[in-house]
């Protein structure tokens, strides 16, 4: 079993407040604010952006492993995640994640490429943790 740690702190109320987060292993830290999460102000991060980073990374790693297991050598995998936060009847919810990946893999039939990419999307640990969210994948070969 592998455990991973992060921490966060918040000051003041939701709208006026500000917060920080820290990833224990790397020491990476960042700031979060109400406008960065719910408005178009992108001067700070958001929990949804962190989910996107985790999901893009997890998918890329799972895709690389699945390609290798199928006998293909990935040269490069680039994945972006677009996480949608919407107001729903139950409050704000993450309603969708779009993973967009481009990969350079020599000598792979396009059918195998898409089958392996979709399998990685379904089975990476972060995708499994987010089963309640509509996760879509757009995969293309470089």
Short mmCIF file of N, CA and C in Angstrom, two decimals:
data_model
loop_
_atom_site.label_atom_id
_atom_site.label_comp_id
_atom_site.label_asym_id
_atom_site.label_seq_id
_atom_site.Cartn_x
_atom_site.Cartn_y
_atom_site.Cartn_z
N UNK A 1 0.85 -1.17 0.00
CA UNK A 1 0.00 0.00 0.00
C UNK A 1 0.89 1.24 0.00
N UNK A 2 0.46 2.23 -0.74
CA UNK A 2 1.20 3.48 -0.85
C UNK A 2 0.30 4.61 -0.35
N UNK A 3 0.82 5.46 0.51
CA UNK A 3 0.05 6.60 1.02
C UNK A 3 0.69 7.89 0.55
N UNK A 4 -0.14 8.88 0.31
CA UNK A 4 0.31 10.18 -0.21
C UNK A 4 -0.39 11.27 0.59
N UNK A 5 0.31 12.38 0.81
CA UNK A 5 -0.21 13.39 1.74
C UNK A 5 -0.20 14.78 1.13
N UNK A 6 -1.25 15.51 1.43
CA UNK A 6 -1.35 16.92 1.06
C UNK A 6 -2.07 17.62 2.20
N UNK A 7 -1.87 18.91 2.31
CA UNK A 7 -2.56 19.67 3.34
C UNK A 7 -3.07 20.98 2.75
N UNK A 8 -4.03 21.56 3.43
CA UNK A 8 -4.59 22.83 2.99
C UNK A 8 -4.98 23.66 4.21
N UNK A 9 -4.97 24.97 4.03
CA UNK A 9 -5.47 25.86 5.07
C UNK A 9 -6.28 26.96 4.40
N UNK A 10 -7.23 27.51 5.16
CA UNK A 10 -8.12 28.55 4.65
C UNK A 10 -8.28 29.62 5.71
N UNK A 11 -8.28 30.90 5.30
CA UNK A 11 -8.47 32.03 6.21
C UNK A 11 -9.68 32.85 5.77
N UNK A 12 -10.50 33.25 6.71
CA UNK A 12 -11.65 34.13 6.49
C UNK A 12 -12.82 33.33 5.89
N UNK A 13 -13.86 34.05 5.43
CA UNK A 13 -15.02 33.35 4.89
C UNK A 13 -14.74 32.90 3.45
N UNK A 14 -15.71 32.27 2.84
CA UNK A 14 -15.50 31.70 1.50
C UNK A 14 -15.19 32.77 0.46
N UNK A 15 -16.00 33.82 0.40
CA UNK A 15 -15.87 34.80 -0.68
C UNK A 15 -14.65 35.70 -0.51
N UNK A 16 -14.38 36.17 0.69
CA UNK A 16 -13.25 37.08 0.93
C UNK A 16 -11.95 36.32 1.22
N UNK A 17 -12.08 35.08 1.57
CA UNK A 17 -10.94 34.33 2.07
C UNK A 17 -9.91 33.95 1.03
N UNK A 18 -8.89 33.30 1.55
CA UNK A 18 -7.82 32.79 0.69
C UNK A 18 -7.25 31.56 1.38
N UNK A 19 -6.64 30.73 0.58
CA UNK A 19 -6.08 29.51 1.14
C UNK A 19 -4.81 29.09 0.44
N UNK A 20 -4.20 28.08 1.01
CA UNK A 20 -3.00 27.49 0.42
C UNK A 20 -3.10 25.97 0.52
N UNK A 21 -2.35 25.31 -0.33
CA UNK A 21 -2.24 23.86 -0.25
C UNK A 21 -0.77 23.50 -0.41
N UNK A 22 -0.39 22.37 0.14
CA UNK A 22 0.99 21.90 0.05
C UNK A 22 0.98 20.39 -0.20
N UNK A 23 1.80 19.96 -1.11
CA UNK A 23 2.01 18.55 -1.37
C UNK A 23 3.24 18.14 -0.57
N UNK A 24 3.07 17.18 0.32
CA UNK A 24 4.12 16.86 1.29
C UNK A 24 5.42 16.39 0.65
N UNK A 25 5.36 15.47 -0.27
CA UNK A 25 6.59 14.87 -0.81
C UNK A 25 7.45 15.87 -1.57
N UNK A 26 6.82 16.60 -2.50
CA UNK A 26 7.58 17.53 -3.33
C UNK A 26 7.74 18.89 -2.67
N UNK A 27 6.88 19.19 -1.69
CA UNK A 27 6.91 20.52 -1.09
C UNK A 27 6.23 21.57 -1.95
N UNK A 28 5.69 21.14 -3.10
CA UNK A 28 5.00 22.10 -3.96
C UNK A 28 3.83 22.69 -3.21
N UNK A 29 3.65 24.00 -3.34
CA UNK A 29 2.52 24.64 -2.69
C UNK A 29 1.93 25.67 -3.63
N UNK A 30 0.69 26.01 -3.37
CA UNK A 30 0.00 26.99 -4.20
C UNK A 30 -1.08 27.67 -3.40
N UNK A 31 -1.70 28.64 -4.03
CA UNK A 31 -2.76 29.37 -3.35
C UNK A 31 -4.09 29.14 -4.07
N UNK A 32 -5.17 29.29 -3.31
CA UNK A 32 -6.52 29.16 -3.84
C UNK A 32 -7.37 30.31 -3.31
N UNK A 33 -8.32 30.73 -4.13
CA UNK A 33 -9.24 31.79 -3.74
C UNK A 33 -10.63 31.48 -4.30
N UNK A 34 -11.63 32.16 -3.79
CA UNK A 34 -12.98 32.02 -4.33
C UNK A 34 -13.01 32.38 -5.82
N UNK A 35 -12.46 33.55 -6.23
CA UNK A 35 -12.51 33.89 -7.65
C UNK A 35 -11.79 32.88 -8.55
N UNK A 36 -10.72 32.26 -8.05
CA UNK A 36 -10.02 31.29 -8.89
C UNK A 36 -10.82 30.00 -9.05
N UNK A 37 -11.75 29.77 -8.17
CA UNK A 37 -12.55 28.55 -8.24
C UNK A 37 -13.89 28.77 -8.94
N UNK A 38 -14.56 29.87 -8.64
CA UNK A 38 -15.93 30.05 -9.11
C UNK A 38 -16.09 31.14 -10.15
N UNK A 39 -15.05 31.91 -10.40
CA UNK A 39 -15.14 33.00 -11.36
C UNK A 39 -14.05 32.82 -12.40
N UNK A 40 -13.85 33.81 -13.23
CA UNK A 40 -12.88 33.69 -14.32
C UNK A 40 -11.48 34.17 -13.92
N UNK A 41 -11.27 34.48 -12.66
CA UNK A 41 -9.97 34.95 -12.18
C UNK A 41 -9.07 33.73 -11.99
N UNK A 42 -7.98 33.67 -12.72
CA UNK A 42 -7.10 32.51 -12.65
C UNK A 42 -5.73 32.87 -12.07
N UNK A 43 -5.74 33.76 -11.06
CA UNK A 43 -4.49 34.14 -10.39
C UNK A 43 -4.05 33.11 -9.38
N UNK A 44 -4.93 32.18 -9.05
CA UNK A 44 -4.61 31.13 -8.09
C UNK A 44 -5.18 29.82 -8.65
N UNK A 45 -5.01 28.76 -7.94
CA UNK A 45 -5.47 27.45 -8.38
C UNK A 45 -6.85 27.15 -7.80
N UNK A 46 -7.28 25.92 -7.95
CA UNK A 46 -8.56 25.47 -7.40
C UNK A 46 -8.47 23.97 -7.14
N UNK A 47 -9.33 23.45 -6.29
CA UNK A 47 -9.34 22.00 -6.10
C UNK A 47 -9.59 21.25 -7.41
N UNK A 48 -10.42 21.84 -8.29
CA UNK A 48 -10.72 21.18 -9.56
C UNK A 48 -9.50 21.14 -10.47
N UNK A 49 -8.68 22.18 -10.43
CA UNK A 49 -7.45 22.18 -11.21
C UNK A 49 -6.49 21.10 -10.69
N UNK A 50 -6.45 20.93 -9.38
CA UNK A 50 -5.60 19.89 -8.80
C UNK A 50 -6.12 18.50 -9.17
N UNK A 51 -7.44 18.34 -9.21
CA UNK A 51 -8.02 17.07 -9.67
C UNK A 51 -7.61 16.83 -11.12
N UNK A 52 -7.67 17.87 -11.94
CA UNK A 52 -7.27 17.75 -13.34
C UNK A 52 -5.82 17.34 -13.49
N UNK A 53 -4.94 17.95 -12.70
CA UNK A 53 -3.52 17.59 -12.77
C UNK A 53 -3.31 16.14 -12.36
N UNK A 54 -3.99 15.73 -11.30
CA UNK A 54 -3.87 14.34 -10.84
C UNK A 54 -4.40 13.38 -11.90
N UNK A 55 -5.52 13.71 -12.50
CA UNK A 55 -6.13 12.81 -13.48
C UNK A 55 -5.29 12.72 -14.75
N UNK A 56 -4.82 13.86 -15.25
CA UNK A 56 -3.98 13.84 -16.46
C UNK A 56 -2.71 13.04 -16.24
N UNK A 57 -2.11 13.20 -15.06
CA UNK A 57 -0.89 12.47 -14.74
C UNK A 57 -1.16 10.98 -14.61
N UNK A 58 -2.20 10.63 -13.88
CA UNK A 58 -2.56 9.23 -13.67
C UNK A 58 -2.86 8.54 -15.00
N UNK A 59 -3.68 9.19 -15.83
CA UNK A 59 -4.01 8.61 -17.13
C UNK A 59 -2.76 8.40 -17.97
N UNK A 60 -1.89 9.41 -18.03
CA UNK A 60 -0.68 9.30 -18.85
C UNK A 60 0.20 8.14 -18.40
N UNK A 61 0.32 7.97 -17.10
CA UNK A 61 1.12 6.86 -16.58
C UNK A 61 0.46 5.52 -16.89
N UNK A 62 -0.86 5.43 -16.71
CA UNK A 62 -1.57 4.18 -17.00
C UNK A 62 -1.51 3.85 -18.50
N UNK A 63 -1.62 4.87 -19.34
CA UNK A 63 -1.56 4.68 -20.78
C UNK A 63 -0.17 4.17 -21.18
N UNK A 64 0.87 4.78 -20.63
CA UNK A 64 2.25 4.35 -20.92
C UNK A 64 2.44 2.88 -20.53
N UNK A 65 1.94 2.52 -19.36
CA UNK A 65 2.08 1.13 -18.89
C UNK A 65 1.29 0.17 -19.77
N UNK A 66 0.06 0.53 -20.11
CA UNK A 66 -0.77 -0.34 -20.94
C UNK A 66 -0.16 -0.52 -22.34
N UNK A 67 0.39 0.55 -22.90
CA UNK A 67 1.06 0.44 -24.19
C UNK A 67 2.24 -0.52 -24.10
N UNK A 68 3.03 -0.35 -23.06
CA UNK A 68 4.20 -1.22 -22.86
C UNK A 68 3.78 -2.68 -22.70
N UNK A 69 2.75 -2.91 -21.92
CA UNK A 69 2.26 -4.28 -21.70
C UNK A 69 1.74 -4.90 -23.00
N UNK A 70 1.26 -4.07 -23.91
CA UNK A 70 0.76 -4.57 -25.20
C UNK A 70 1.87 -4.69 -26.24
N UNK A 71 3.10 -4.37 -25.85
CA UNK A 71 4.23 -4.52 -26.75
C UNK A 71 4.59 -3.29 -27.55
N UNK A 72 4.04 -2.14 -27.18
CA UNK A 72 4.34 -0.88 -27.87
C UNK A 72 5.16 0.02 -26.94
N UNK A 73 6.05 0.80 -27.54
CA UNK A 73 6.88 1.69 -26.74
C UNK A 73 6.42 3.13 -26.94
N UNK A 74 5.84 3.74 -25.90
CA UNK A 74 5.43 5.14 -26.04
C UNK A 74 6.67 6.04 -26.03
N UNK A 75 6.72 6.95 -26.99
CA UNK A 75 7.81 7.93 -27.05
C UNK A 75 7.47 9.17 -26.22
N UNK A 76 6.19 9.56 -26.29
CA UNK A 76 5.76 10.79 -25.62
C UNK A 76 4.24 10.73 -25.45
N UNK A 77 3.76 11.11 -24.29
CA UNK A 77 2.32 11.22 -24.04
C UNK A 77 2.08 12.58 -23.38
N UNK A 78 1.21 13.37 -23.98
CA UNK A 78 0.84 14.67 -23.44
C UNK A 78 -0.66 14.68 -23.19
N UNK A 79 -1.06 14.92 -21.97
CA UNK A 79 -2.49 14.89 -21.63
C UNK A 79 -2.90 16.17 -20.92
N UNK A 80 -4.01 16.72 -21.35
CA UNK A 80 -4.63 17.86 -20.68
C UNK A 80 -5.96 17.40 -20.12
N UNK A 81 -6.32 17.96 -18.98
CA UNK A 81 -7.62 17.65 -18.37
C UNK A 81 -8.42 18.94 -18.24
N UNK A 82 -9.65 18.89 -18.65
CA UNK A 82 -10.58 20.01 -18.49
C UNK A 82 -11.67 19.55 -17.52
N UNK A 83 -11.66 20.14 -16.34
CA UNK A 83 -12.59 19.74 -15.28
C UNK A 83 -13.71 20.79 -15.21
N UNK A 84 -14.95 20.33 -15.32
CA UNK A 84 -16.10 21.22 -15.30
C UNK A 84 -16.75 21.22 -13.92
N UNK A 85 -16.86 22.41 -13.33
CA UNK A 85 -17.53 22.62 -12.05
C UNK A 85 -18.81 23.40 -12.35
N UNK A 86 -19.95 22.84 -11.98
CA UNK A 86 -21.23 23.48 -12.27
C UNK A 86 -22.11 23.50 -11.04
N UNK A 87 -23.00 24.50 -11.02
CA UNK A 87 -24.01 24.53 -9.97
C UNK A 87 -25.12 23.58 -10.39
N UNK A 88 -25.43 22.63 -9.52
CA UNK A 88 -26.48 21.66 -9.77
C UNK A 88 -27.55 21.83 -8.70
N UNK A 89 -28.59 21.04 -8.78
CA UNK A 89 -29.66 21.15 -7.80
C UNK A 89 -29.17 20.84 -6.39
N UNK A 90 -28.12 20.04 -6.28
CA UNK A 90 -27.57 19.70 -4.97
C UNK A 90 -26.42 20.58 -4.53
N UNK A 91 -26.12 21.63 -5.28
CA UNK A 91 -24.97 22.49 -4.99
C UNK A 91 -23.95 22.38 -6.10
N UNK A 92 -22.77 22.88 -5.87
CA UNK A 92 -21.73 22.81 -6.89
C UNK A 92 -21.18 21.39 -6.96
N UNK A 93 -20.96 20.93 -8.19
CA UNK A 93 -20.45 19.57 -8.41
C UNK A 93 -19.50 19.55 -9.59
N UNK A 94 -18.52 18.66 -9.53
CA UNK A 94 -17.71 18.36 -10.70
C UNK A 94 -18.59 17.47 -11.57
N UNK A 95 -18.95 17.97 -12.75
CA UNK A 95 -19.90 17.25 -13.60
C UNK A 95 -19.23 16.55 -14.78
N UNK A 96 -18.00 16.89 -15.07
CA UNK A 96 -17.34 16.24 -16.19
C UNK A 96 -15.86 16.51 -16.22
N UNK A 97 -15.14 15.57 -16.82
CA UNK A 97 -13.72 15.73 -17.06
C UNK A 97 -13.46 15.27 -18.49
N UNK A 98 -12.82 16.14 -19.25
CA UNK A 98 -12.41 15.80 -20.60
C UNK A 98 -10.90 15.64 -20.60
N UNK A 99 -10.44 14.43 -20.87
CA UNK A 99 -9.02 14.17 -21.03
C UNK A 99 -8.71 14.26 -22.52
N UNK A 100 -7.74 15.08 -22.86
CA UNK A 100 -7.29 15.19 -24.25
C UNK A 100 -5.84 14.78 -24.28
N UNK A 101 -5.56 13.71 -24.99
CA UNK A 101 -4.20 13.20 -25.01
C UNK A 101 -3.68 13.07 -26.43
N UNK A 102 -2.42 13.35 -26.57
CA UNK A 102 -1.69 13.12 -27.83
C UNK A 102 -0.48 12.28 -27.47
N UNK A 103 -0.26 11.25 -28.25
CA UNK A 103 0.86 10.37 -27.94
C UNK A 103 1.59 9.98 -29.21
N UNK A 104 2.89 9.84 -29.05
CA UNK A 104 3.73 9.34 -30.13
C UNK A 104 4.12 7.92 -29.75
N UNK A 105 3.64 6.99 -30.54
CA UNK A 105 3.90 5.57 -30.32
C UNK A 105 4.22 4.98 -31.68
N UNK A 106 5.42 4.49 -31.83
CA UNK A 106 5.84 3.95 -33.12
C UNK A 106 5.14 2.63 -33.42
N UNK A 107 4.78 2.45 -34.69
CA UNK A 107 4.30 1.17 -35.21
C UNK A 107 3.08 0.61 -34.47
N UNK A 108 2.14 1.46 -34.14
CA UNK A 108 0.91 0.99 -33.49
C UNK A 108 -0.27 1.23 -34.43
N UNK A 109 -1.07 0.22 -34.65
CA UNK A 109 -2.30 0.43 -35.44
C UNK A 109 -3.23 1.37 -34.67
N UNK A 110 -3.94 2.21 -35.41
CA UNK A 110 -4.82 3.20 -34.77
C UNK A 110 -5.88 2.53 -33.90
N UNK A 111 -6.39 1.39 -34.32
CA UNK A 111 -7.39 0.68 -33.53
C UNK A 111 -6.83 0.27 -32.16
N UNK A 112 -5.60 -0.25 -32.14
CA UNK A 112 -4.96 -0.62 -30.88
C UNK A 112 -4.73 0.61 -30.01
N UNK A 113 -4.29 1.69 -30.63
CA UNK A 113 -4.03 2.93 -29.91
C UNK A 113 -5.27 3.37 -29.14
N UNK A 114 -6.41 3.43 -29.83
CA UNK A 114 -7.64 3.90 -29.19
C UNK A 114 -8.17 2.91 -28.16
N UNK A 115 -8.06 1.64 -28.43
CA UNK A 115 -8.51 0.62 -27.47
C UNK A 115 -7.70 0.71 -26.18
N UNK A 116 -6.39 0.84 -26.31
CA UNK A 116 -5.52 0.91 -25.13
C UNK A 116 -5.75 2.22 -24.38
N UNK A 117 -5.93 3.32 -25.11
CA UNK A 117 -6.19 4.62 -24.46
C UNK A 117 -7.50 4.57 -23.68
N UNK A 118 -8.54 4.02 -24.26
CA UNK A 118 -9.83 3.93 -23.56
C UNK A 118 -9.74 3.03 -22.34
N UNK A 119 -8.98 1.95 -22.44
CA UNK A 119 -8.80 1.08 -21.29
C UNK A 119 -8.07 1.82 -20.16
N UNK A 120 -7.06 2.60 -20.51
CA UNK A 120 -6.33 3.38 -19.50
C UNK A 120 -7.25 4.41 -18.86
N UNK A 121 -8.12 5.03 -19.65
CA UNK A 121 -9.07 6.01 -19.10
C UNK A 121 -10.00 5.35 -18.09
N UNK A 122 -10.48 4.18 -18.40
CA UNK A 122 -11.41 3.48 -17.51
C UNK A 122 -10.74 2.95 -16.25
N UNK A 123 -9.46 2.60 -16.35
CA UNK A 123 -8.84 1.84 -15.27
C UNK A 123 -7.73 2.52 -14.50
N UNK A 124 -7.36 3.77 -14.85
CA UNK A 124 -6.36 4.43 -14.00
C UNK A 124 -7.00 4.68 -12.63
N UNK A 125 -6.22 4.64 -11.56
CA UNK A 125 -6.78 4.78 -10.22
C UNK A 125 -7.60 6.06 -10.00
N UNK A 126 -7.21 7.16 -10.61
CA UNK A 126 -7.98 8.39 -10.43
C UNK A 126 -9.33 8.29 -11.14
N UNK A 127 -9.36 7.70 -12.33
CA UNK A 127 -10.65 7.48 -13.01
C UNK A 127 -11.56 6.62 -12.17
N UNK A 128 -11.00 5.59 -11.57
CA UNK A 128 -11.82 4.72 -10.73
C UNK A 128 -12.37 5.48 -9.53
N UNK A 129 -11.57 6.37 -8.96
CA UNK A 129 -12.02 7.16 -7.81
C UNK A 129 -13.11 8.14 -8.20
N UNK A 130 -13.15 8.53 -9.46
CA UNK A 130 -14.08 9.54 -9.94
C UNK A 130 -15.22 8.94 -10.76
N UNK A 131 -15.61 7.73 -10.48
CA UNK A 131 -16.64 7.04 -11.27
C UNK A 131 -17.96 7.81 -11.34
N UNK A 132 -18.25 8.66 -10.38
CA UNK A 132 -19.51 9.42 -10.40
C UNK A 132 -19.48 10.56 -11.43
N UNK A 133 -18.31 10.82 -12.01
CA UNK A 133 -18.14 11.93 -12.94
C UNK A 133 -18.12 11.40 -14.37
N UNK A 134 -18.73 12.14 -15.28
CA UNK A 134 -18.68 11.80 -16.70
C UNK A 134 -17.28 12.11 -17.23
N UNK A 135 -16.51 11.06 -17.52
CA UNK A 135 -15.13 11.21 -18.01
C UNK A 135 -15.12 10.86 -19.49
N UNK A 136 -14.63 11.81 -20.28
CA UNK A 136 -14.52 11.60 -21.72
C UNK A 136 -13.06 11.66 -22.13
N UNK A 137 -12.75 11.02 -23.25
CA UNK A 137 -11.37 10.99 -23.75
C UNK A 137 -11.36 11.32 -25.22
N UNK A 138 -10.47 12.21 -25.59
CA UNK A 138 -10.14 12.47 -27.00
C UNK A 138 -8.66 12.13 -27.14
N UNK A 139 -8.38 11.09 -27.90
CA UNK A 139 -7.01 10.63 -28.05
C UNK A 139 -6.59 10.74 -29.51
N UNK A 140 -5.39 11.25 -29.74
CA UNK A 140 -4.87 11.33 -31.10
C UNK A 140 -3.40 10.95 -31.09
N UNK A 141 -2.98 10.48 -32.24
CA UNK A 141 -1.58 10.08 -32.41
C UNK A 141 -0.79 11.26 -32.96
N UNK A 142 0.44 11.41 -32.47
CA UNK A 142 1.33 12.47 -32.97
C UNK A 142 1.95 12.01 -34.27
#
